[in-house]
N, CA and C of each residue as an Amber inpcrd file, in Angstrom:
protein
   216
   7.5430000   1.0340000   4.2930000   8.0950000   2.2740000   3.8080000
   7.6650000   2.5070000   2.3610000   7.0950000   3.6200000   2.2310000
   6.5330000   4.0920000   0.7800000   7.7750000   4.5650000   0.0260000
   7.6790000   4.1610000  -1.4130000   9.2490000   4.4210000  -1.6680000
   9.2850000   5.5370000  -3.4230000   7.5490000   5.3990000  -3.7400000
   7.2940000   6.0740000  -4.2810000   5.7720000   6.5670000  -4.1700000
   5.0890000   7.6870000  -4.7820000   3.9620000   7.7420000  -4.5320000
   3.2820000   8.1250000  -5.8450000   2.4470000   8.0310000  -6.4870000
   1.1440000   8.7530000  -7.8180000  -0.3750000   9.2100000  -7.7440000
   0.0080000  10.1200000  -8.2720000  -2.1510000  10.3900000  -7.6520000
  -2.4560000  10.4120000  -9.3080000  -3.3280000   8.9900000  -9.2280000
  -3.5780000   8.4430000 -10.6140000  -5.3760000   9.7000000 -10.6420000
  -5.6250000  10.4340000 -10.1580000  -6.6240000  11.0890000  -9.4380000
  -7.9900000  10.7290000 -10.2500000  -8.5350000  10.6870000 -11.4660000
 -10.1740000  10.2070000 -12.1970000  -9.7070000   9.2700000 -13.1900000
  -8.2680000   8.8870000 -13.5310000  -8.3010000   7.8800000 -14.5600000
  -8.6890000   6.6130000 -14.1530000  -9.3610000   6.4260000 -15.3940000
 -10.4850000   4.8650000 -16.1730000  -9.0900000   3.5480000 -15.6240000
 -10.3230000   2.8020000 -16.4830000  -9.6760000   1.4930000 -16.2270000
  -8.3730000   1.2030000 -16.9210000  -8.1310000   1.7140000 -18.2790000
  -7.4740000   1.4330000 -18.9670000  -5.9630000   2.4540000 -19.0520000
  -6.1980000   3.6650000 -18.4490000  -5.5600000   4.4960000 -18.2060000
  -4.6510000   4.2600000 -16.7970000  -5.9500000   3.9040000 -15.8980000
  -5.2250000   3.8380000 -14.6510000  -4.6710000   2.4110000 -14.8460000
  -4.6540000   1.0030000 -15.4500000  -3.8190000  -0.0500000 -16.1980000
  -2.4650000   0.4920000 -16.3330000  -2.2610000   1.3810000 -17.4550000
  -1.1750000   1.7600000 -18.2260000  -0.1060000   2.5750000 -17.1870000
  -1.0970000   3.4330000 -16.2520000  -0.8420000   4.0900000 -15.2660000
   0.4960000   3.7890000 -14.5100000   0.3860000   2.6540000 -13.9520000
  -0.2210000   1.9720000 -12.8280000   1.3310000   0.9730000 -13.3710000
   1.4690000   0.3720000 -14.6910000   2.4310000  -0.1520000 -15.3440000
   3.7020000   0.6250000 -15.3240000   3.3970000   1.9000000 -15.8390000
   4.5020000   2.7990000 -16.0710000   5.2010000   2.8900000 -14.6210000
   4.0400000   3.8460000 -13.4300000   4.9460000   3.6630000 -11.9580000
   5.5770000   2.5280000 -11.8000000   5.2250000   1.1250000 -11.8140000
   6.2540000   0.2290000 -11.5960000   7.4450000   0.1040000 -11.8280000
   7.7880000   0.0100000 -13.1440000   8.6380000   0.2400000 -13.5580000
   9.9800000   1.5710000 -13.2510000   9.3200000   2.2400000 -12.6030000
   9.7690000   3.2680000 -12.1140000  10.7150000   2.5290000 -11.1690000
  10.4200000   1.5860000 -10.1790000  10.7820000   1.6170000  -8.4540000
  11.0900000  -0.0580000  -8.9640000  12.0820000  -0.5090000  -7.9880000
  13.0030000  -1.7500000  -7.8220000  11.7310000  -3.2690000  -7.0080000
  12.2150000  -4.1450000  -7.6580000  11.6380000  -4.8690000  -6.9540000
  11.6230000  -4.9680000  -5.4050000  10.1850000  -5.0600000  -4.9030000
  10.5560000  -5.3030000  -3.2810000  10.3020000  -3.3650000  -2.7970000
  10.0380000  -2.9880000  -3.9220000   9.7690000  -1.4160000  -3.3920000
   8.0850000  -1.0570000  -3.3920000   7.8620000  -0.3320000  -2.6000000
   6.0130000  -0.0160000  -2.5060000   5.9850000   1.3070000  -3.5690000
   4.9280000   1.1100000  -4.3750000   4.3550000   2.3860000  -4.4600000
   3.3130000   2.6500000  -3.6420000   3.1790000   3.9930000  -3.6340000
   1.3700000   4.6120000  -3.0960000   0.5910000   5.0700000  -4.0200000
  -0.8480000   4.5310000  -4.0160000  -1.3570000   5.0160000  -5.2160000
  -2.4140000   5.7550000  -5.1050000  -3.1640000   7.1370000  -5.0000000
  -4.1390000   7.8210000  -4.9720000  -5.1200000   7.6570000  -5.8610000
  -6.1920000   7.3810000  -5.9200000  -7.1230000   6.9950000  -7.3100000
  -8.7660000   7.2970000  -6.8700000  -8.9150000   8.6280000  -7.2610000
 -10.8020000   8.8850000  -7.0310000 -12.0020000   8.1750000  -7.8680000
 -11.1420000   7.2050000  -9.0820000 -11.9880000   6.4160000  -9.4620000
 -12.9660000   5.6710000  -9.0610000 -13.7870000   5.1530000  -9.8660000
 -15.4000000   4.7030000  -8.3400000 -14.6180000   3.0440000  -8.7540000
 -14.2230000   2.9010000  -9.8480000 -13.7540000   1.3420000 -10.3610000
 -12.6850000   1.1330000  -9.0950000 -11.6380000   1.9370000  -8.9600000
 -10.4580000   1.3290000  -8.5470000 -10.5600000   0.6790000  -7.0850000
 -11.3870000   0.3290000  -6.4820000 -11.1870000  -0.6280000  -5.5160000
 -11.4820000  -2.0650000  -6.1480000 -12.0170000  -2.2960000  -7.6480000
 -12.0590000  -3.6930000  -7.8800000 -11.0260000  -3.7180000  -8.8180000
 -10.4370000  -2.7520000  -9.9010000  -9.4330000  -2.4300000 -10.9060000
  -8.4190000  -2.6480000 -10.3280000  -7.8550000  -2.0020000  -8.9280000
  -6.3130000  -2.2020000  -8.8490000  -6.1390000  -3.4200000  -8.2460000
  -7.1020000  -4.2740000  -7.0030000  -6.8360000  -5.6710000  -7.0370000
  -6.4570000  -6.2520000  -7.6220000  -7.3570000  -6.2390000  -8.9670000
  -7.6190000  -7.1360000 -10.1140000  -5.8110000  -6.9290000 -10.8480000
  -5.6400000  -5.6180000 -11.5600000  -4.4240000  -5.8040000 -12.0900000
  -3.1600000  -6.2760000 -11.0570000  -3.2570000  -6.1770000  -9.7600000
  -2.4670000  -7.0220000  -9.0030000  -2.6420000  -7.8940000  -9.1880000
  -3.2240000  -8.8210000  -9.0690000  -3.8010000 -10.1020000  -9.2140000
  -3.2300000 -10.5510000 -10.7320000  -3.4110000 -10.1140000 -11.9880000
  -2.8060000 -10.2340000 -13.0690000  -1.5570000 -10.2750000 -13.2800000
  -1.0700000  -9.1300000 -12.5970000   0.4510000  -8.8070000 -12.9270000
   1.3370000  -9.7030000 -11.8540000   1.3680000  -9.8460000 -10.4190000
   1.6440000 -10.7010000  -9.8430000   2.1310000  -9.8270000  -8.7740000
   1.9730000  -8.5420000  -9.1300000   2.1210000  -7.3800000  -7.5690000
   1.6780000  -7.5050000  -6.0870000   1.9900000  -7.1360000  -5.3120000
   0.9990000  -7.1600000  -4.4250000   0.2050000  -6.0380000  -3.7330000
  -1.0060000  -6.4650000  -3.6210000  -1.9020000  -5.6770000  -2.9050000
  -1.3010000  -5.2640000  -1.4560000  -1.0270000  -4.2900000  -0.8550000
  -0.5090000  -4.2650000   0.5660000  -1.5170000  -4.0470000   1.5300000
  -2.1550000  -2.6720000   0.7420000  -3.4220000  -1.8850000   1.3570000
  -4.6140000  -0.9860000   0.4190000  -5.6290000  -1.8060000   0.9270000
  -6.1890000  -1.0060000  -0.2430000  -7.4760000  -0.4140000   0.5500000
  -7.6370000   1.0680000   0.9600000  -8.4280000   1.8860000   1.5780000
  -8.5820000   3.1660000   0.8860000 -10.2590000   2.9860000  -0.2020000
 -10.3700000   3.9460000  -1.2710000 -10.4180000   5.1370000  -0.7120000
  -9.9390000   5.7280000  -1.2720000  -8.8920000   6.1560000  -2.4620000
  -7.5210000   5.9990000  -2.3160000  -6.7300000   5.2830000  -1.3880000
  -5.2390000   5.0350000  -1.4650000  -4.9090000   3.6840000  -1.2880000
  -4.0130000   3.0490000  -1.9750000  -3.7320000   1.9930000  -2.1270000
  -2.3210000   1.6030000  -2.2870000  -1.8830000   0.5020000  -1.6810000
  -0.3090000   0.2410000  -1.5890000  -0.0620000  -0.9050000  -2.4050000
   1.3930000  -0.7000000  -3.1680000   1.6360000  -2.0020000  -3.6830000
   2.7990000  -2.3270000  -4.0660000   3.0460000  -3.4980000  -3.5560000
   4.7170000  -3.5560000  -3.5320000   5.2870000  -4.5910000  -4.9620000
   5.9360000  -3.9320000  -5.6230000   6.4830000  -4.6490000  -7.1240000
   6.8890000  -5.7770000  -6.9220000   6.6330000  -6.5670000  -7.6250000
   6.4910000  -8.3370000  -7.5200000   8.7230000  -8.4160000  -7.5640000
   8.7610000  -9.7450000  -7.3030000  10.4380000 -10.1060000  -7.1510000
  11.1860000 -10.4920000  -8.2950000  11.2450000 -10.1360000  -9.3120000
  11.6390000 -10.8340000 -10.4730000  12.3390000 -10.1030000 -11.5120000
């Protein structure tokens, strides 16, 4: 269940980062966002800041991508 959604739509790496931070914070642990992103980076960018932050990747089929806020 998608529990929020963002269309991060041409932002960069660093934008769609900050982006990407802010929605979280938005939604409860254990909640998905959906993320829209026409960036050519963001199929290796939003892994990657999952991977950093400790989120998880759910689904990632460019240009939309799922990710559910880490438990903590």
């Amino acid at each position: 269940m998608i529990n929020s959604y963002w269309n991060a739509g041409d932002a960069g790496c660093g934008s769609l980062a900050v982006g990407l931070k802010r929605q979280m914070a938005t939604i409860r642990p254990g909640e998905v966002l959906e993320v829209f992103s026409r960036n050519e980076g963001a199929p290796a960018d939003i892994p990657s800041w999952c991977r950093v932050t400790g989120h998880k990747l759910i689904d990632a089929d460019h240009p939309v991508y799922v990710l559910m806020k880490r438990n903590d």
